[in-house]
Every structure is written in structure tokens, then in C-alpha cells.
Tab-separated table of C-alpha atoms in Angstrom:
chain	number	residue	atom	x	y	z
A	1	UNK	CA	0.000	0.000	0.000
A	2	UNK	CA	1.375	3.405	-0.920
A	3	UNK	CA	1.112	5.749	2.050
A	4	UNK	CA	0.144	9.336	1.381
A	5	UNK	CA	-0.841	12.358	3.376
A	6	UNK	CA	-4.617	12.633	3.877
A	7	UNK	CA	-6.569	14.941	1.621
A	8	UNK	CA	-9.101	16.978	3.577
A	9	UNK	CA	-12.417	18.103	2.147
A	10	UNK	CA	-13.746	20.655	4.598
A	11	UNK	CA	-17.172	22.167	4.081
A	12	UNK	CA	-18.126	25.697	5.026
A	13	UNK	CA	-21.800	26.063	5.850
A	14	UNK	CA	-21.534	28.862	8.373
A	15	UNK	CA	-24.905	30.198	7.328
A	16	UNK	CA	-26.411	26.903	8.488
A	17	UNK	CA	-24.438	26.892	11.710
A	18	UNK	CA	-25.551	30.146	13.299
A	19	UNK	CA	-29.192	30.051	14.265
A	20	UNK	CA	-29.904	31.292	17.758
A	21	UNK	CA	-26.671	32.489	19.298
A	22	UNK	CA	-23.301	33.939	18.457
A	23	UNK	CA	-20.705	31.167	18.299
A	24	UNK	CA	-17.776	31.204	20.700
A	25	UNK	CA	-15.667	28.036	20.197
A	26	UNK	CA	-15.240	26.217	23.500
A	27	UNK	CA	-13.101	23.302	24.600
A	28	UNK	CA	-15.001	20.098	25.234
A	29	UNK	CA	-13.854	20.204	28.854
A	30	UNK	CA	-15.570	23.592	29.317
A	31	UNK	CA	-19.084	22.540	28.383
A	32	UNK	CA	-21.634	25.261	27.587
A	33	UNK	CA	-24.661	25.636	29.851
A	34	UNK	CA	-27.478	23.139	29.420
A	35	UNK	CA	-30.054	25.876	28.817
A	36	UNK	CA	-29.480	28.371	25.999
A	37	UNK	CA	-28.066	31.635	27.378
A	38	UNK	CA	-29.907	34.753	26.344
A	39	UNK	CA	-33.202	32.981	25.639
A	40	UNK	CA	-36.380	33.404	27.645
A	41	UNK	CA	-37.733	30.392	29.503
A	42	UNK	CA	-39.252	27.978	27.044
A	43	UNK	CA	-41.573	25.001	27.114
A	44	UNK	CA	-38.878	22.682	25.728
A	45	UNK	CA	-36.872	19.673	26.796
A	46	UNK	CA	-33.647	21.634	26.818
A	47	UNK	CA	-34.883	24.427	29.057
A	48	UNK	CA	-36.225	21.952	31.629
A	49	UNK	CA	-33.112	19.779	31.823
A	50	UNK	CA	-31.300	19.664	35.179
A	51	UNK	CA	-27.978	21.438	35.508
A	52	UNK	CA	-25.043	19.435	34.118
A	53	UNK	CA	-27.392	17.008	32.327
A	54	UNK	CA	-27.587	16.828	28.527
A	55	UNK	CA	-30.692	16.024	26.521
A	56	UNK	CA	-29.657	15.116	22.996
A	57	UNK	CA	-30.727	14.196	19.504
A	58	UNK	CA	-29.158	12.528	16.510
A	59	UNK	CA	-28.752	14.912	13.565
A	60	UNK	CA	-30.372	13.255	10.560
A	61	UNK	CA	-28.110	12.673	7.583
A	62	UNK	CA	-26.496	9.978	5.465
A	63	UNK	CA	-27.590	6.355	5.611
A	64	UNK	CA	-31.210	5.799	4.595
A	65	UNK	CA	-31.776	9.552	4.260
A	66	UNK	CA	-29.786	9.619	1.004
A	67	UNK	CA	-32.468	7.559	-0.768
A	68	UNK	CA	-35.529	8.992	1.030
A	69	UNK	CA	-38.215	11.072	-0.676
A	70	UNK	CA	-37.228	14.206	1.265
A	71	UNK	CA	-34.060	16.323	1.161
A	72	UNK	CA	-31.679	15.756	4.060
A	73	UNK	CA	-33.206	17.805	6.884
A	74	UNK	CA	-30.194	19.453	8.486
A	75	UNK	CA	-28.797	21.349	5.490
A	76	UNK	CA	-32.177	22.051	3.875
A	77	UNK	CA	-34.789	22.683	6.569
A	78	UNK	CA	-34.580	25.822	8.774
A	79	UNK	CA	-37.423	24.622	10.993
A	80	UNK	CA	-35.588	21.360	11.653
A	81	UNK	CA	-32.485	23.274	12.702
A	82	UNK	CA	-34.581	25.569	14.875
A	83	UNK	CA	-36.065	22.573	16.710
A	84	UNK	CA	-32.609	21.045	17.200
A	85	UNK	CA	-31.345	24.265	18.751
A	86	UNK	CA	-34.392	24.848	20.907
A	87	UNK	CA	-35.016	21.340	22.222
A	88	UNK	CA	-31.570	19.785	22.699
A	89	UNK	CA	-28.276	20.568	24.442
A	90	UNK	CA	-26.306	17.704	22.843
A	91	UNK	CA	-26.061	16.587	19.207
A	92	UNK	CA	-24.778	13.342	17.677
A	93	UNK	CA	-24.138	13.085	13.922
A	94	UNK	CA	-26.290	10.134	12.862
A	95	UNK	CA	-24.015	9.010	10.010
A	96	UNK	CA	-21.830	11.980	9.106
A	97	UNK	CA	-18.799	10.832	11.137
A	98	UNK	CA	-18.950	7.141	10.218
A	99	UNK	CA	-16.102	5.787	8.097
A	100	UNK	CA	-17.959	5.565	4.772
A	101	UNK	CA	-18.919	9.257	4.968
A	102	UNK	CA	-15.941	10.925	6.563
A	103	UNK	CA	-13.225	8.714	4.975
A	104	UNK	CA	-14.768	7.739	1.607
A	105	UNK	CA	-11.466	7.111	-0.185
A	106	UNK	CA	-8.125	5.952	1.096
A	107	UNK	CA	-6.219	8.998	2.245
A	108	UNK	CA	-9.207	11.298	1.569
A	109	UNK	CA	-11.380	12.787	4.311
A	110	UNK	CA	-14.659	14.630	3.801
A	111	UNK	CA	-15.287	16.691	6.927
A	112	UNK	CA	-17.877	19.011	5.407
A	113	UNK	CA	-21.197	17.614	6.747
A	114	UNK	CA	-19.736	16.831	10.181
A	115	UNK	CA	-18.088	20.257	10.388
A	116	UNK	CA	-21.463	21.870	9.731
A	117	UNK	CA	-22.971	20.037	12.718
A	118	UNK	CA	-20.103	20.924	15.048
A	119	UNK	CA	-20.217	24.570	13.928
A	120	UNK	CA	-23.981	24.620	14.502
A	121	UNK	CA	-23.592	23.112	17.985
A	122	UNK	CA	-21.027	25.716	18.988
A	123	UNK	CA	-23.235	28.484	17.640
A	124	UNK	CA	-26.099	27.258	19.798
A	125	UNK	CA	-24.308	26.390	23.039
A	126	UNK	CA	-24.531	22.630	22.516
A	127	UNK	CA	-22.042	19.816	23.037
A	128	UNK	CA	-21.306	17.109	20.454
A	129	UNK	CA	-20.907	13.342	20.754
A	130	UNK	CA	-18.611	11.877	18.089
A	131	UNK	CA	-19.986	8.728	16.446
A	132	UNK	CA	-18.020	6.471	15.745
A	133	UNK	CA	-14.342	5.462	15.252
A	134	UNK	CA	-14.315	1.633	15.312
A	135	UNK	CA	-17.253	-0.410	14.007
A	136	UNK	CA	-18.010	-3.470	11.913
A	137	UNK	CA	-20.611	-1.679	9.777
A	138	UNK	CA	-20.760	1.219	7.305
A	139	UNK	CA	-17.117	0.969	6.356
A	140	UNK	CA	-16.095	2.067	2.843
A	141	UNK	CA	-15.506	-0.525	0.141
A	142	UNK	CA	-11.828	0.406	-0.202
A	143	UNK	CA	-11.357	-0.690	3.397
A	144	UNK	CA	-13.541	-3.790	3.629
A	145	UNK	CA	-12.486	-5.195	0.265
A	146	UNK	CA	-8.991	-3.781	0.034
A	147	UNK	CA	-5.800	-5.807	-0.108
A	148	UNK	CA	-4.137	-4.610	3.100
A	149	UNK	CA	-1.753	-6.496	5.305
A	150	UNK	CA	-2.432	-6.427	9.067
A	151	UNK	CA	0.395	-3.928	9.479
A	152	UNK	CA	-1.136	-1.686	6.833
A	153	UNK	CA	-4.607	-1.958	8.388
A	154	UNK	CA	-3.213	-0.957	11.764
A	155	UNK	CA	-1.585	2.086	10.167
A	156	UNK	CA	-4.841	3.007	8.378
A	157	UNK	CA	-6.814	2.789	11.621
A	158	UNK	CA	-4.262	4.780	13.599
A	159	UNK	CA	-4.126	7.487	10.934
A	160	UNK	CA	-7.931	7.682	10.823
A	161	UNK	CA	-8.254	8.142	14.564
A	162	UNK	CA	-5.486	10.727	14.790
A	163	UNK	CA	-6.855	12.609	11.776
A	164	UNK	CA	-10.538	12.623	12.752
A	165	UNK	CA	-10.192	13.097	16.497
A	166	UNK	CA	-7.389	15.593	15.956
A	167	UNK	CA	-9.497	17.563	13.470
A	168	UNK	CA	-12.098	18.116	16.217
A	169	UNK	CA	-9.715	18.472	19.158
A	170	UNK	CA	-11.367	20.510	21.891
A	171	UNK	CA	-14.743	20.511	20.113
A	172	UNK	CA	-16.164	17.034	20.852
A	173	UNK	CA	-17.327	16.324	24.401
A	174	UNK	CA	-17.619	12.536	24.122
A	175	UNK	CA	-16.399	10.088	21.471
A	176	UNK	CA	-18.020	6.712	20.904
A	177	UNK	CA	-14.681	5.066	20.240
A	178	UNK	CA	-15.637	1.384	20.028
A	179	UNK	CA	-19.141	0.584	18.781
A	180	UNK	CA	-20.903	-2.799	18.999
A	181	UNK	CA	-17.829	-4.981	19.448
A	182	UNK	CA	-19.689	-7.858	21.172
A	183	UNK	CA	-22.554	-10.017	19.901
A	184	UNK	CA	-25.536	-10.774	22.118
A	185	UNK	CA	-23.841	-13.856	23.568
A	186	UNK	CA	-20.969	-11.735	24.832
A	187	UNK	CA	-18.426	-12.883	22.236
A	188	UNK	CA	-16.224	-10.428	20.394
A	189	UNK	CA	-17.208	-9.900	16.761
A	190	UNK	CA	-14.025	-11.468	15.428
A	191	UNK	CA	-15.608	-12.405	12.079
A	192	UNK	CA	-17.569	-9.357	10.910
A	193	UNK	CA	-15.390	-6.656	12.503
A	194	UNK	CA	-12.422	-6.191	10.175
A	195	UNK	CA	-10.241	-4.721	12.912
A	196	UNK	CA	-10.838	-7.510	15.422
A	197	UNK	CA	-10.548	-10.171	12.734
A	198	UNK	CA	-7.273	-8.933	11.289
A	199	UNK	CA	-5.613	-7.244	14.275
A	200	UNK	CA	-6.915	-9.154	17.293
A	201	UNK	CA	-8.545	-7.931	20.509
A	202	UNK	CA	-5.432	-6.063	21.625
A	203	UNK	CA	-6.330	-3.321	19.143
A	204	UNK	CA	-9.144	-2.189	21.483
A	205	UNK	CA	-6.700	-0.770	24.019
A	206	UNK	CA	-4.740	0.898	21.225
A	207	UNK	CA	-7.694	2.805	19.785
A	208	UNK	CA	-8.521	4.318	23.164
A	209	UNK	CA	-4.894	5.333	23.671
A	210	UNK	CA	-4.726	6.870	20.185
A	211	UNK	CA	-7.986	8.788	20.652
A	212	UNK	CA	-6.848	10.094	24.021
A	213	UNK	CA	-3.541	11.191	22.562
A	214	UNK	CA	-5.359	13.012	19.736
A	215	UNK	CA	-7.677	14.847	22.164
A	216	UNK	CA	-6.806	14.488	25.870
A	217	UNK	CA	-9.949	16.403	26.923
A	218	UNK	CA	-12.540	14.227	25.181
A	219	UNK	CA	-14.356	11.514	27.123
A	220	UNK	CA	-13.981	8.124	25.438
A	221	UNK	CA	-16.859	5.625	25.401
A	222	UNK	CA	-17.845	2.111	24.511
A	223	UNK	CA	-21.324	1.996	22.922
A	224	UNK	CA	-23.743	-0.858	22.151
A	225	UNK	CA	-27.360	-2.010	21.923
A	226	UNK	CA	-29.100	-4.707	24.025
A	227	UNK	CA	-26.995	-3.780	27.054
A	228	UNK	CA	-29.702	-2.081	29.104
A	229	UNK	CA	-30.014	-4.955	31.573
A	230	UNK	CA	-27.738	-7.480	33.196
A	231	UNK	CA	-26.975	-9.967	30.440
A	232	UNK	CA	-24.120	-11.704	28.655
A	233	UNK	CA	-23.298	-8.704	26.493
A	234	UNK	CA	-23.252	-6.113	29.272
A	235	UNK	CA	-21.292	-8.569	31.449
A	236	UNK	CA	-18.690	-8.843	28.677
A	237	UNK	CA	-18.294	-5.064	28.583
A	238	UNK	CA	-18.076	-4.906	32.360
A	239	UNK	CA	-15.267	-7.466	32.415
A	240	UNK	CA	-13.410	-5.911	29.467
A	241	UNK	CA	-13.554	-2.403	30.893
A	242	UNK	CA	-12.285	-3.587	34.267
A	243	UNK	CA	-9.342	-5.213	32.498
A	244	UNK	CA	-8.602	-2.121	30.409
A	245	UNK	CA	-8.784	0.186	33.422
A	246	UNK	CA	-6.371	-2.069	35.278
A	247	UNK	CA	-3.954	-1.599	32.358
A	248	UNK	CA	-4.311	2.170	32.568
A	249	UNK	CA	-6.201	2.419	29.275
A	250	UNK	CA	-8.119	5.739	29.073
A	251	UNK	CA	-11.706	4.461	29.031
A	252	UNK	CA	-14.065	7.093	30.418
A	253	UNK	CA	-17.582	5.957	29.666
A	254	UNK	CA	-20.149	3.330	28.711
A	255	UNK	CA	-23.101	4.127	26.444
A	256	UNK	CA	-26.357	2.210	26.210
A	257	UNK	CA	-28.039	2.724	22.836
A	258	UNK	CA	-31.450	1.611	24.149
A	259	UNK	CA	-33.183	0.849	20.849
A	260	UNK	CA	-36.295	-0.709	22.387
A	261	UNK	CA	-39.191	-2.677	20.902
A	262	UNK	CA	-42.572	-2.802	22.610
A	263	UNK	CA	-42.906	-6.446	21.593
A	264	UNK	CA	-40.185	-7.197	24.113
A	265	UNK	CA	-40.122	-6.432	27.822
A	266	UNK	CA	-38.470	-3.436	29.435
A	267	UNK	CA	-35.544	-4.624	31.536
A	268	UNK	CA	-36.147	-3.192	34.985
A	269	UNK	CA	-32.470	-3.668	35.888
A	270	UNK	CA	-31.341	-0.766	33.715
A	271	UNK	CA	-30.560	1.492	36.672
A	272	UNK	CA	-28.703	-1.327	38.426
A	273	UNK	CA	-26.653	-1.945	35.295
A	274	UNK	CA	-25.847	1.738	34.811
A	275	UNK	CA	-24.843	1.924	38.466
A	276	UNK	CA	-22.263	-0.858	38.249
A	277	UNK	CA	-20.481	0.955	35.409
A	278	UNK	CA	-20.739	4.190	37.398
A	279	UNK	CA	-19.116	2.361	40.322
A	280	UNK	CA	-16.093	1.710	38.091
A	281	UNK	CA	-15.636	5.480	37.910
A	282	UNK	CA	-17.137	5.804	34.421
A	283	UNK	CA	-19.488	8.303	32.885
A	284	UNK	CA	-22.572	6.565	31.519
A	285	UNK	CA	-25.096	7.672	28.916
A	286	UNK	CA	-28.219	6.680	27.040
A	287	UNK	CA	-26.910	7.326	23.553
A	288	UNK	CA	-29.502	6.401	20.893
A	289	UNK	CA	-32.899	5.767	22.431
A	290	UNK	CA	-36.016	5.091	20.404
A	291	UNK	CA	-39.006	2.896	21.218
A	292	UNK	CA	-40.675	1.179	18.267
A	293	UNK	CA	-43.944	-0.698	18.025
A	294	UNK	CA	-46.285	-2.237	15.430
A	295	UNK	CA	-47.933	0.389	13.250
A	296	UNK	CA	-50.973	0.591	11.025
A	297	UNK	CA	-51.242	1.844	7.457
A	298	UNK	CA	-50.857	5.411	8.735
A	299	UNK	CA	-47.482	4.565	10.261
A	300	UNK	CA	-48.775	5.083	13.792
A	301	UNK	CA	-49.243	2.860	16.812
A	302	UNK	CA	-52.490	2.636	18.712
A	303	UNK	CA	-53.072	5.193	21.504
A	304	UNK	CA	-52.557	2.412	24.038
A	305	UNK	CA	-49.157	1.513	22.595
A	306	UNK	CA	-48.167	5.174	22.406
A	307	UNK	CA	-48.858	5.453	26.117
A	308	UNK	CA	-46.786	2.349	26.772
A	309	UNK	CA	-44.035	3.901	24.673
A	310	UNK	CA	-44.199	7.050	26.793
A	311	UNK	CA	-43.886	4.944	29.942
A	312	UNK	CA	-40.763	3.250	28.571
A	313	UNK	CA	-39.150	6.560	27.652
A	314	UNK	CA	-39.929	7.757	31.175
A	315	UNK	CA	-38.477	4.646	32.818
A	316	UNK	CA	-35.269	4.840	30.777
A	317	UNK	CA	-34.782	8.511	31.625
A	318	UNK	CA	-35.536	7.893	35.300
A	319	UNK	CA	-32.930	5.107	35.350
A	320	UNK	CA	-30.313	7.453	33.924
A	321	UNK	CA	-31.200	10.374	36.194
A	322	UNK	CA	-30.941	8.118	39.251
A	323	UNK	CA	-27.268	7.344	38.549
A	324	UNK	CA	-24.828	10.087	39.512
A	325	UNK	CA	-22.664	10.099	36.401
A	326	UNK	CA	-25.302	9.252	33.812
A	327	UNK	CA	-25.269	12.759	32.409
A	328	UNK	CA	-26.470	12.392	28.816
A	329	UNK	CA	-29.714	11.090	27.266
A	330	UNK	CA	-29.968	11.152	23.465
A	331	UNK	CA	-33.092	10.414	21.426
A	332	UNK	CA	-32.118	8.914	18.058
A	333	UNK	CA	-33.781	11.577	15.964
A	334	UNK	CA	-36.489	14.228	16.044
A	335	UNK	CA	-39.301	13.305	13.639
A	336	UNK	CA	-40.735	9.845	13.018
A	337	UNK	CA	-40.553	10.383	9.262
A	338	UNK	CA	-36.739	10.556	9.518
A	339	UNK	CA	-36.313	7.483	11.712
A	340	UNK	CA	-34.208	4.511	10.645
A	341	UNK	CA	-36.697	2.089	12.221
A	342	UNK	CA	-39.271	1.481	9.410
A	343	UNK	CA	-36.484	0.724	6.932
A	344	UNK	CA	-34.914	-1.821	9.261
A	345	UNK	CA	-38.025	-3.287	10.916
A	346	UNK	CA	-40.890	-3.356	8.369
A	347	UNK	CA	-44.249	-2.991	10.056
A	348	UNK	CA	-42.739	-1.193	13.039
A	349	UNK	CA	-42.132	2.493	13.647
A	350	UNK	CA	-43.617	5.522	15.429
A	351	UNK	CA	-40.441	5.312	17.527
A	352	UNK	CA	-39.549	8.934	18.310
A	353	UNK	CA	-41.102	11.779	20.293
A	354	UNK	CA	-42.417	14.073	17.530
A	355	UNK	CA	-44.314	13.649	14.284
A	356	UNK	CA	-45.612	15.610	11.300
A	357	UNK	CA	-45.153	19.332	11.880
A	358	UNK	CA	-43.196	18.703	15.091
A	359	UNK	CA	-46.297	17.807	17.073
A	360	UNK	CA	-45.366	16.379	20.454
A	361	UNK	CA	-46.335	12.829	21.247
A	362	UNK	CA	-47.009	11.386	24.722
A	363	UNK	CA	-43.362	10.240	24.746
A	364	UNK	CA	-42.207	13.857	24.517
A	365	UNK	CA	-44.516	14.871	27.361
A	366	UNK	CA	-43.213	12.001	29.484
A	367	UNK	CA	-39.607	13.099	28.982
A	368	UNK	CA	-40.356	16.728	29.791
A	369	UNK	CA	-42.315	15.883	32.920
A	370	UNK	CA	-39.582	13.518	34.123
A	371	UNK	CA	-36.921	16.190	33.619
A	372	UNK	CA	-38.918	18.775	35.563
A	373	UNK	CA	-39.850	16.444	38.426
A	374	UNK	CA	-36.241	15.227	38.817
A	375	UNK	CA	-35.116	18.638	40.086
A	376	UNK	CA	-35.458	20.100	43.590
A	377	UNK	CA	-39.053	21.204	44.050
A	378	UNK	CA	-39.863	19.498	40.781
A	379	UNK	CA	-43.379	18.378	41.670
A	380	UNK	CA	-44.415	21.939	42.455
A	381	UNK	CA	-42.632	23.218	39.354
A	382	UNK	CA	-44.530	20.752	37.200
A	383	UNK	CA	-47.882	21.848	38.613
A	384	UNK	CA	-47.127	25.387	37.414
A	385	UNK	CA	-45.432	24.344	34.175
A	386	UNK	CA	-46.940	25.548	30.857
A	387	UNK	CA	-47.183	21.954	29.602
A	388	UNK	CA	-49.116	20.926	32.732
A	389	UNK	CA	-51.650	23.726	32.319
């Protein structure tokens, strides 16, 4: 493989970035306030979030959006951007930082769409979660089907992490460094993850060290689905993280995606599971929550299922709020029409908290009420809250 310096394609969509506030770039370690400075009190999730807690959303883009019958919302829809700024204090690029988008050709990086999101977040006093550096899915063809030796693959991975994390040094609060590295039985994905297959499990410690070296202020996370409760997969992470911490590897957090289906039960041990990772000295987070159910021809669940969905959103948020260092809760999108769920689970959907013209569903109301009630004097605050009246 011929090594070459990376080519950077950096977009400039400053007109998109500035919406509500004047941007002042801040280091990730000096997080902006949870509520937007300079704005009057609002009936929003963001305004009602406790101090030092982040309510987040994925920023729609890439993936299934590229073939949808609507233009990508973030660059094209001012109302979408307004809702992002008003409702959320944390943003996660849905696809714009994944390998196939940000590193589409060997030695070539396209930072434009991700830069636009980071610029927008800084302009609106929000933090950013980077997603993701090491995954078995959505890798570019040149990587998955290339003819690289293990030594060359290691160099490619190291360069990617130093280039991407270094590009955003001081601007990303939390990086999802390793994503979905275990299967549901708790075994490492040594067949479908190119890095684990070709480089072995020791590469996991290396990627955390490289990311930390590239940005010493960013918090570095593991992230996975089906780890809400105490099970083989979450046990595998618990054991691995203990081992890495004992080696001095800079692991700072554990993220639970929490993609839930109403056809399955809600694991009531979520708080207990979050707590055991907290007890290791880690930050924890709910990183990608949505709650899907069976839908009719209109794409909606029954009122009864929507209420059950609201209860599950509430229970997940309550579990996070009850754990001292669970400080971030991210809904995986804003509008149902943008959700990944119907494309992946035909016949299921209605998984997010807003629909249509940003009408709020019972799930939204449940989140807002839970945020208000979690604060000192919260019950009284809720009785006088605009949403309650």
C-alpha cells in the first residue's frame, strides 16, 4: 500500500451553523450551559433539563436519508435546525462521522457535513458526541475489500483516529470510540469486525490510547445495543472495561443505545446496570434511544401503545437520572418520518417523540415531565409548568 498524506475536504456552511446564538468556540472540557443563554424560559426539553445534564438528539443525515423522498433535513430545513437548537443541548451526527462518509477514499477525508454540525452546535451552546471510530458496519468498500496487510490496516486505523479526532480536538465532548464490538452472547465480533478479525482484541486498548492522545480532553466511550439490563453482552463489557482500566487504558464511559421494541419487555435492571459501570468510575449515557412498536397503514401505533411507549421513555430517563454520572440522554432523531426504524423493521415504527409538523407525542410529554420532576421542588414546578396547564 502506498502511504500518502490525507486529503481533507472541509465544508463551510456557516450560514447553516448560526441560528440562535453567536458562536464562541469552547473546549469540550468547558461545556456550555445546558439551557441556551440569552433565551427566555421555554416550554422545551432543553430548558427543563437539570444542571449538568444533557438532553440530545441525533442529527439526521447519510444512511437511509440519502435515498428517502425528502431532502436531508439538516442542510435544507430551517425549521428542523430551529427545533434542534431549541429542544436539545447535545447533538450526535447520525451518520456523518462514520467511516464511509468521513473517509470515503483511502487517504481522503470529507469533513464538510460533520463540520457543519459541530459549527452549529457551537453556535447554539450545545455539546457534540462523536460517532463512531471503530465499528463493523458502514465501512467504505476500499477498506472492507482492500488488499491490506495487518500492518497496513493498523496504520490506516491509527491514521484515521489521529486525523478525525485531531481535526475536532477541543470541540467534541464525548467520542463513541468502540461501537458494537460484542454479539448478544458476549463474544467479540471477530468475524464481521475487520479490525478484530485482522488485528486481534489487543487493538481495542490501542484505539482508546490513540484517541486520548489526539484529544486528551474528550471523554472516550464504549457503545452498544441490548446492554440495558444485566446480560451476557453487558457482562462482557463490564469485564473488558475492568481489564482495560487495570492496564491504565483511558476508558471514560459506557453508552447504552437503548433501541427498544414494545414487543419485548423493558428490563427493569437498567438502573442497576448503569450503576455498576458508574461504580467503576465511568461516565454513563443513554446514547440512541427510540421505542418502536407495530404500526398501522398510517405509520402510527395505537393510543394504548403510544402510552406504553411514553412509559418506557420515562423509565429509561428515570434510570439514567438516578445514577450520579449518567449525564447524557440522546433520542435517536427528532421526527418519526426521519427514523431509521421502518427501513430496518418493516411494520414497526412511530419510535420517536415528535411527528408531522413537530407535534409532540405522549413520549415527549413524558420526557419533559420527568426532567422537571427530577429537580429540587420538581413536583411543584410541574404543577405550574406551561405543559401541565
